[in-house]
Short mmCIF file of C-alpha atoms in Angstrom, two decimals:
data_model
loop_
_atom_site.label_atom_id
_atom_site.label_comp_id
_atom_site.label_asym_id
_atom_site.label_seq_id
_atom_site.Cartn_x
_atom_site.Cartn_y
_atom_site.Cartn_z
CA UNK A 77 -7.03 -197.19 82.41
CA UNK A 78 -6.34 -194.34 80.05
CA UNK A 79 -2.90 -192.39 80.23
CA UNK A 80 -1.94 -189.56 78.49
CA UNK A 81 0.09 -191.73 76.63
CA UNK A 82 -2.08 -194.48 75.36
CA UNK A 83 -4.11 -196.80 77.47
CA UNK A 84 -2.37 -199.66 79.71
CA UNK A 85 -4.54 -202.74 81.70
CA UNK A 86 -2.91 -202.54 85.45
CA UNK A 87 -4.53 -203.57 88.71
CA UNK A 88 -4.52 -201.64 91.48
CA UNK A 89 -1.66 -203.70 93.28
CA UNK A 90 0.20 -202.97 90.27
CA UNK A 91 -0.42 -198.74 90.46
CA UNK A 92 0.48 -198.71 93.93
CA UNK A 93 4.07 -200.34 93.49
CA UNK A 94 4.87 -200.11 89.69
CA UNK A 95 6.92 -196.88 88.27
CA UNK A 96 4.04 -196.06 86.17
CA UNK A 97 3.38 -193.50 88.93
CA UNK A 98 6.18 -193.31 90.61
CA UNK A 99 9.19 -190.13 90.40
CA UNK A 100 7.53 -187.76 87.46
CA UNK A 101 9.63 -184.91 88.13
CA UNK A 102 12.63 -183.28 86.71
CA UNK A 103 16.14 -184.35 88.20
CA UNK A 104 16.33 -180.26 88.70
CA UNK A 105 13.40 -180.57 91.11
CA UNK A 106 13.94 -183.65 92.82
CA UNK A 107 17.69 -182.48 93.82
CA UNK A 108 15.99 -178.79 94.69
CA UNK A 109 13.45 -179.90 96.82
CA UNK A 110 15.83 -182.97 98.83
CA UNK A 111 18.20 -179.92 99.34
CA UNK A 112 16.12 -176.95 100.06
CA UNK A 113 15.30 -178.43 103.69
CA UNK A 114 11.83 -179.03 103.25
CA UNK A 115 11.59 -182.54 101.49
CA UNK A 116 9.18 -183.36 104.23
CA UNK A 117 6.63 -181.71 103.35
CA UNK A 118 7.09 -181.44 99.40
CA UNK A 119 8.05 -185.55 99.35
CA UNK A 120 4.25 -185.54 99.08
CA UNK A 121 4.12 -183.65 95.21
CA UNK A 122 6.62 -186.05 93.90
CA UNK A 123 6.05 -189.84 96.14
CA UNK A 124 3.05 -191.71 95.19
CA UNK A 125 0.22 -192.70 97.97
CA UNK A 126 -2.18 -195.40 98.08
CA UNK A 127 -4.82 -192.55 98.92
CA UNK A 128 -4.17 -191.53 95.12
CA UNK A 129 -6.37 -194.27 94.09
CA UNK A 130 -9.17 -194.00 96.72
CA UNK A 131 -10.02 -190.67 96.44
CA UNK A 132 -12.93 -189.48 95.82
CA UNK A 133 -13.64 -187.09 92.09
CA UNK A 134 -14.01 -187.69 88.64
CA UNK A 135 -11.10 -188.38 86.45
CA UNK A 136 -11.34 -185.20 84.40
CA UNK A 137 -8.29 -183.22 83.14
CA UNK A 138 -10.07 -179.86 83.56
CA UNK A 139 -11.12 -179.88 87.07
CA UNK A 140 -14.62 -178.02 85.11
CA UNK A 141 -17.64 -178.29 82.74
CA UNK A 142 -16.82 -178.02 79.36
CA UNK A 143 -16.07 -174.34 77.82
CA UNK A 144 -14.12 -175.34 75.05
CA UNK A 145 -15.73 -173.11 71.92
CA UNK A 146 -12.99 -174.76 69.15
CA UNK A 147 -10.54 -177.15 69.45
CA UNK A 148 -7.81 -176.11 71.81
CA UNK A 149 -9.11 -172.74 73.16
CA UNK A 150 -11.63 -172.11 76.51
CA UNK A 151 -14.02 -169.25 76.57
CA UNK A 152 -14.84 -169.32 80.56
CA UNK A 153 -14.89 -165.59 81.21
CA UNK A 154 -15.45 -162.58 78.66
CA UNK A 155 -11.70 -160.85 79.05
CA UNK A 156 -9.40 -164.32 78.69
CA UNK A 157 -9.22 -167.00 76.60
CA UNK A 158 -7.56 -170.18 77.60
CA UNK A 159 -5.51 -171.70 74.58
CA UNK A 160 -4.76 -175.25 75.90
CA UNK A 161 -1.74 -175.79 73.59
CA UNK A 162 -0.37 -178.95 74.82
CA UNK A 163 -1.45 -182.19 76.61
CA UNK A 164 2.47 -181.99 78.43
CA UNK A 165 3.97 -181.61 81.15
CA UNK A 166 7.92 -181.49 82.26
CA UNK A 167 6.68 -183.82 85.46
CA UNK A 168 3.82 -184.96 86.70
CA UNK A 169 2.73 -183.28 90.23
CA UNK A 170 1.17 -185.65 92.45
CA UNK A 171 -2.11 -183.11 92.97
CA UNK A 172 -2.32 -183.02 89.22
CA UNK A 173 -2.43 -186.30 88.65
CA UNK A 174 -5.42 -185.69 86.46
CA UNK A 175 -3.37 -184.51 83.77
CA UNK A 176 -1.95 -188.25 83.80
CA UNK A 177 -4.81 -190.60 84.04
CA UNK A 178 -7.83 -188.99 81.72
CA UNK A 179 -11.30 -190.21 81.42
CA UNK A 180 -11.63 -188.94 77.71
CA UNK A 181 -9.88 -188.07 74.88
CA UNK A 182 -8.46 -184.54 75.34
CA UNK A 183 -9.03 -181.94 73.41
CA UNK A 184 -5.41 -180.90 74.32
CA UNK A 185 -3.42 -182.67 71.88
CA UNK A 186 -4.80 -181.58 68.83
CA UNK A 187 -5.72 -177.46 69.47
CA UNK A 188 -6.72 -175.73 65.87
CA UNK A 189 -4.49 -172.41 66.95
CA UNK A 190 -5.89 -170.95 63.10
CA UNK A 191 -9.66 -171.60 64.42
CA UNK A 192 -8.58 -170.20 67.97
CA UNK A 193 -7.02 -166.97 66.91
CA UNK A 194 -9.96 -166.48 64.14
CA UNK A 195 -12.86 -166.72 66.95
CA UNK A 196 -10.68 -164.35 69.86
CA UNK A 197 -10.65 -161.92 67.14
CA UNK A 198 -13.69 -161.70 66.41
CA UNK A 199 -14.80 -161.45 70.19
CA UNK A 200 -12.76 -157.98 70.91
CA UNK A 201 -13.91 -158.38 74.83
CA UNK A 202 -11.03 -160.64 75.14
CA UNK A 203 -7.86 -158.69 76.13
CA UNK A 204 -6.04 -161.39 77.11
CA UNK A 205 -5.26 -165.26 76.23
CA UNK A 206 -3.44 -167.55 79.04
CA UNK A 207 -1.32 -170.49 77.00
CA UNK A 208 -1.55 -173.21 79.29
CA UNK A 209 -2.55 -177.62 78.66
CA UNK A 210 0.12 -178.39 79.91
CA UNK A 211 2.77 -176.76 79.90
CA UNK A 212 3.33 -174.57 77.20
CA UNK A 213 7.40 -174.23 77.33
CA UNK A 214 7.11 -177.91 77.12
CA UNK A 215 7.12 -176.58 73.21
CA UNK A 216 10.07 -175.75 71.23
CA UNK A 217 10.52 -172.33 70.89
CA UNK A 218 9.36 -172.53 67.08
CA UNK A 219 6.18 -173.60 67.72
CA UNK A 220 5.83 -171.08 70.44
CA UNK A 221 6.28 -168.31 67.69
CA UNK A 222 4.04 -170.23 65.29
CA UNK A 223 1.70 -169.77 68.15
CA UNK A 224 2.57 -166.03 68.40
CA UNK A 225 1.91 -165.87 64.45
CA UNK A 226 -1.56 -166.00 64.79
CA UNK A 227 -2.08 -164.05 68.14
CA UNK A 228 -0.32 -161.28 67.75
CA UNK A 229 -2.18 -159.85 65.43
CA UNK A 230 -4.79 -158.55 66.90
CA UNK A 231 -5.13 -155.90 68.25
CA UNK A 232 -7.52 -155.72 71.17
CA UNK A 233 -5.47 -158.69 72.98
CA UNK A 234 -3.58 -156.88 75.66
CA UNK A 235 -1.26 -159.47 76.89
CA UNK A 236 -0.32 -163.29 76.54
CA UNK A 237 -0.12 -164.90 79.55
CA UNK A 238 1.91 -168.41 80.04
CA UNK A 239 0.66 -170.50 83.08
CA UNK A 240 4.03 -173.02 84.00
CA UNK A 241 5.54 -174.80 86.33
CA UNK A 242 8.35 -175.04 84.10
CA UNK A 243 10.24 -172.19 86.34
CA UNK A 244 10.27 -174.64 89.46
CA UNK A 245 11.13 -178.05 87.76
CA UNK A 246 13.57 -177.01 84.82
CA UNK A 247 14.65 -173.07 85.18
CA UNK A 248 17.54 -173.36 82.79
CA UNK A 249 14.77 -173.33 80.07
CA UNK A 250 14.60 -169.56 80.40
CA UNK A 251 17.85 -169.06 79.38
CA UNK A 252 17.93 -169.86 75.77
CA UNK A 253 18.24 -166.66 73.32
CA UNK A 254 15.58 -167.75 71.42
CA UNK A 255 12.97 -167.20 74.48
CA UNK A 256 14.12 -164.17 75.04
CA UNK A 257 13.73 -162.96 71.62
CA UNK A 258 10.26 -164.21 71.46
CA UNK A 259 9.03 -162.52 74.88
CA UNK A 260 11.03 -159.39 72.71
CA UNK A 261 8.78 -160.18 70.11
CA UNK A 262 5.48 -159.49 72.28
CA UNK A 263 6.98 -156.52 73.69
CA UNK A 264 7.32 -155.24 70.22
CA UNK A 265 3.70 -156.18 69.33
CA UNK A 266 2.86 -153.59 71.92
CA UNK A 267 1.79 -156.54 74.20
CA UNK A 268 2.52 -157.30 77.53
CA UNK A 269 4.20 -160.47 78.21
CA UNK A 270 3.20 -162.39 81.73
CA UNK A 271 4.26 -165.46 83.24
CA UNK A 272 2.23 -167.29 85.57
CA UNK A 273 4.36 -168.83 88.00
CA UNK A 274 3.14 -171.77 90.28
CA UNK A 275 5.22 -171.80 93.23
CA UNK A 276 3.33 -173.84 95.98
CA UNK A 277 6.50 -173.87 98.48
CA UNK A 278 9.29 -171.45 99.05
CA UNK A 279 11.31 -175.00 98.82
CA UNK A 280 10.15 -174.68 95.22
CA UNK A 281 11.81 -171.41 94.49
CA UNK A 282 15.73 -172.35 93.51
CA UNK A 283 18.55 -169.92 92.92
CA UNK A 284 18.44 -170.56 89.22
CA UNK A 285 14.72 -169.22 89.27
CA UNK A 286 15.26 -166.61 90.98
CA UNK A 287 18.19 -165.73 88.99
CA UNK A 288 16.06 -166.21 85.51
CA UNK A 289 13.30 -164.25 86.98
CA UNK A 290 15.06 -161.72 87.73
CA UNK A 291 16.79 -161.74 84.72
CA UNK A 292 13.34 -161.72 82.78
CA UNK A 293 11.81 -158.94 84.44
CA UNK A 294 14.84 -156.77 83.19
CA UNK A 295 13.04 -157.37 79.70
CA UNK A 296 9.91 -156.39 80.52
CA UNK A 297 8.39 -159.63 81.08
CA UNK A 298 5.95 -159.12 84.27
CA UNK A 299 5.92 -162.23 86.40
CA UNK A 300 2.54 -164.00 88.52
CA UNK A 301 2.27 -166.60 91.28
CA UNK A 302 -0.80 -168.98 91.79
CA UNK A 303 -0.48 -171.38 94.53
CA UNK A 304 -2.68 -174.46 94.97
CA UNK A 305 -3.37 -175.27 98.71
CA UNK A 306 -2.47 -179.03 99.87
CA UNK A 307 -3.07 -181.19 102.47
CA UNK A 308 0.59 -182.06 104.27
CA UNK A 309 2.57 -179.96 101.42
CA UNK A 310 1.97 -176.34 102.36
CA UNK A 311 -1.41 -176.23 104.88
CA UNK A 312 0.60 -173.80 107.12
CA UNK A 313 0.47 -170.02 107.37
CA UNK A 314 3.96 -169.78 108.24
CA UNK A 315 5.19 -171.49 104.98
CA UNK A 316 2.71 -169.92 102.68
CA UNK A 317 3.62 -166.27 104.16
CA UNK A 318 7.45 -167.18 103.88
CA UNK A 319 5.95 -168.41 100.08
CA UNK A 320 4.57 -165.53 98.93
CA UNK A 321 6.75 -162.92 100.78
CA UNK A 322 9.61 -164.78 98.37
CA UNK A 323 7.67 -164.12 96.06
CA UNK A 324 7.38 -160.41 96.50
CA UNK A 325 10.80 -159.80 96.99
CA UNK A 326 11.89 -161.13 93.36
CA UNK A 327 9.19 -159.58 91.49
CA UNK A 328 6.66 -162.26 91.41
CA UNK A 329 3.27 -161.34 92.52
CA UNK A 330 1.38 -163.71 94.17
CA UNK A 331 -2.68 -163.56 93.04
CA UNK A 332 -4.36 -166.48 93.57
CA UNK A 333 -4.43 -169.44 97.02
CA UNK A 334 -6.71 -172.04 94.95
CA UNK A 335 -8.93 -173.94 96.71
CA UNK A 336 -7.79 -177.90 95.68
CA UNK A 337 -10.59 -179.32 93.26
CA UNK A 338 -12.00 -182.78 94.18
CA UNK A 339 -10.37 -184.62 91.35
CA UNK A 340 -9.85 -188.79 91.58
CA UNK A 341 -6.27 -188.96 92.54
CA UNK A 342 -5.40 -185.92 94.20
CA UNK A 343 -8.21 -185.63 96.65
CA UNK A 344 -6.74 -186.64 99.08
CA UNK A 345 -4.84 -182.97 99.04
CA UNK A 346 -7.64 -181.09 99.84
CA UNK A 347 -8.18 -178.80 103.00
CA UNK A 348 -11.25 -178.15 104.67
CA UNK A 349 -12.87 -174.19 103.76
CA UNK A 350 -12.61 -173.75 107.36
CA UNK A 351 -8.89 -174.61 107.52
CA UNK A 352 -8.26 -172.62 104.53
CA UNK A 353 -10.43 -169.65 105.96
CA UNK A 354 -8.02 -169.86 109.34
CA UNK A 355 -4.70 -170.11 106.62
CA UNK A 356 -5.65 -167.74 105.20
CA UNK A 357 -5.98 -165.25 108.22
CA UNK A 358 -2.96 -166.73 109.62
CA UNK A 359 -1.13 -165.40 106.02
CA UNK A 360 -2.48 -162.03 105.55
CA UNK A 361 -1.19 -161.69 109.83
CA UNK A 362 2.19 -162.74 108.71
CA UNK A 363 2.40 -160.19 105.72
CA UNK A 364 2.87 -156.34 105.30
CA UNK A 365 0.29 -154.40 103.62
CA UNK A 366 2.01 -154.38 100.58
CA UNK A 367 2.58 -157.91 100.70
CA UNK A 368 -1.25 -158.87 100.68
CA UNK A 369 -2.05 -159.16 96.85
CA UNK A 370 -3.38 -162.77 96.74
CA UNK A 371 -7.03 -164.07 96.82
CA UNK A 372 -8.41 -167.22 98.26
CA UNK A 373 -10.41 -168.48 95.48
CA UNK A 374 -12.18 -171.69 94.26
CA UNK A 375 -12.00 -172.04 90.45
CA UNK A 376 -15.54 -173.75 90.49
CA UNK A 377 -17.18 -174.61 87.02
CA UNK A 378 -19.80 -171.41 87.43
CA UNK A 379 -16.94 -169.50 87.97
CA UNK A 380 -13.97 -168.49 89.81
CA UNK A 381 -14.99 -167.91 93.63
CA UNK A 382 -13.39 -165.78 96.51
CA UNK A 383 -13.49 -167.23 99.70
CA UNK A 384 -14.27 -164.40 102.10
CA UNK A 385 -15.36 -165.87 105.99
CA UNK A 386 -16.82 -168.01 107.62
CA UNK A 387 -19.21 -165.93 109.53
CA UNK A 388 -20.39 -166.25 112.95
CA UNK A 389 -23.68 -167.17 111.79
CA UNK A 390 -22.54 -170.54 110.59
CA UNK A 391 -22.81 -169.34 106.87
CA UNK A 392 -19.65 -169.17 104.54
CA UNK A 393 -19.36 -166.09 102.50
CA UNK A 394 -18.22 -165.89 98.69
CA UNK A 395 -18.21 -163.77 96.24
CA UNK A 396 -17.94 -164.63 92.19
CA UNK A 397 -14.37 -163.25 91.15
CA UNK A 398 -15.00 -164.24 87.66
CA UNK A 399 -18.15 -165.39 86.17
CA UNK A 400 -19.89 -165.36 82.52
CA UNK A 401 -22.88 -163.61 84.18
CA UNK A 402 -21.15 -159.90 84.54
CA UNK A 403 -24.29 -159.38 87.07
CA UNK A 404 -22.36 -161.71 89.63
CA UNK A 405 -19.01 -160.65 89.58
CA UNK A 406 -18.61 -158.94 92.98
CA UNK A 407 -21.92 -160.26 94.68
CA UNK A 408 -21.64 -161.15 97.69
CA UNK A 409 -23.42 -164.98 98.48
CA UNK A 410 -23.46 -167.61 101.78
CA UNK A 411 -24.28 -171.30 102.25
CA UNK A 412 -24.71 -172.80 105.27
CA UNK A 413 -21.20 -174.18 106.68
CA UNK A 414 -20.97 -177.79 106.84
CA UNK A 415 -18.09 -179.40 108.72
CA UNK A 416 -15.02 -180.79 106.86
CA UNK A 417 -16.49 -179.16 103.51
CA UNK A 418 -13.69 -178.26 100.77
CA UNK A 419 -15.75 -177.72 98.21
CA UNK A 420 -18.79 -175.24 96.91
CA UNK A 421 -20.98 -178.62 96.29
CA UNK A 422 -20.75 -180.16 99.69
CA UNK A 423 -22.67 -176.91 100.85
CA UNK A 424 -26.34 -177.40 100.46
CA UNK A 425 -28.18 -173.59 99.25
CA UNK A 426 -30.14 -172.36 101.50
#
């Protein structure tokens, strides 16, 4: 089997009891989550299952087709470029478990950020670039800026976005000077700096963040939440709600409820498109009008996909939220609803 971090010969008996798999998160985040009252239902990110390695998926680290254009850097949709700048992670989430056991060699650990920065400029449709792999502030703050060396230089990139979970498992990372300065440094480029957040619990969201957040905002870094929905972790309106409502109140704004992708080893975390339709409802109930800024989406390899309804015809409606065909963003489309169906492909066109 091939890990991350070289390739080991284990059998199955051996996966489900050996520590290879066992307790990849931060002390931070194992003490926050045992004390935050809802180890119940997050024991499930961080405790291994013998469902891990009989679920269904292919072991890819994407979750998607290919779209890589040069080493390192995604071209999926016209505005954003994702620069895949590392292959790690500060713990290993039990619904990501892709990122651990690969099929192939990733084009993570080696990304040309020279080749990457010469190709975004010369597409000016791209106003933004998401660092992400990974986990970006998994990098020293030198090589962030080495990063920023070649990015900030041009000109029709509006922001840099940096997708983390980094703010959950190890907040104290946001308080070095350095950081700061560097988030300074985009400000000063006359771009926006943006951090994408990925609370999937409220019992994720620690005084320290909060406190670093908050304390990040006051520089003019502007701060996102995507959440992924999972089977026995957060498949509840009320929690969800309570999530993203949190969320709100510290300046974090929630945008995206992804869909779980059938990947081997964390399909078993997937909920049905007719439980997430009902979440869903059950959220946007629970929430004031100001409150309701987050899509349900699928990030499917055509495209990213909002789920809209299940209609009374038996049909479930979508629309493409992002797609390389301009001509589909905002069309509205149906399948026919099958039964237990998480996923675009188990619903046959027609």
């Amino acid at each position: 089997m091939k890990f991350i971090e070289g390739t080991r010969v284990v059998t199955d008996d051996e996966l489900q009891v050996n520590n290879i798999t066992r307790y990849h998160v931060t002390k931070f985040y194992r003490e926050q989550i045992t004390k935050s009252g809802y180890y119940e239902q997050l024991k499930h990110v961080v405790e291994p299952s013998v469902e891990e390695f009989e679920s269904p998926g292919s072991l890819d680290t994407s979750g998607e087709h290919d779209n890589t254009v040069v080493p390192g850097l995604q071209h999926k949709y016209a505005q954003t470029g994702l620069l895949l700048v590392t292959d790690r992670c500060a713990s290993y989430c039990r619904y990501c478990f892709r990122k651990r056991i690969v099929g192939k060699d990733s084009d993570e650990i080696a990304p040309d950020i020279a080749a990457a920065a010469q190709y975004i400029g010369s597409h000016s449709e791209m106003n933004n670039v998401l660092l992400s792999g990974g986990d970006p502030f998994m990098l020293s703050t030198t090589k962030l800026n080495s990063i920023l060396n070649h990015l900030l230089p041009i000109t029709h990139l509006e922001s840099i976005r940096f997708g983390t979970k980094m703010v959950a498992y190890q907040p104290k990372r946001f308080e070095e000077s350095a950081l700061k300065a560097l988030f300074q440094r985009i400000h000063d480029a006359g771009k926006t700096a943006i951090i994408v957040t990925h609370f999937d619990h409220i019992g994720e969201i620690s005084a320290d963040a909060e406190y670093n957040i908050r304390a990040l905002r006051a520089l003019g870094v502007q701060f996102l939440n995507q959440s992924v929905l999972l089977a026995k972790v957060n498949d509840d309106p009320k929690i969800l709600a309570a999530t993203f409502a949190k969320c709100h109140q510290i300046g974090v704004r929630p945008y995206y409820l992804f869909q779980g992708r059938p990947v081997k080893g964390a399909s078993h975390f997937q909920v049905s498109l007719r439980r997430g339709i009902d979440i869903t409802r059950g959220i946007n109930q629970r929430l004031s009008g100001i409150q309701k800024t987050f899509k349900y989406i699928m990030s499917h390899y055509t495209g990213k996909i909002e789920i809209l309804d299940l209609g009374d015809d038996g049909r479930m409606y979508m629309r493409y939220h992002q797609n390389k065909s301009p001509e589909k963003i905002g069309k509205i489309f149906s399948r026919p609803h099958v039964e237990a169906a998480c996923w675009l492909d188990d619903l046959s066109e027609g």
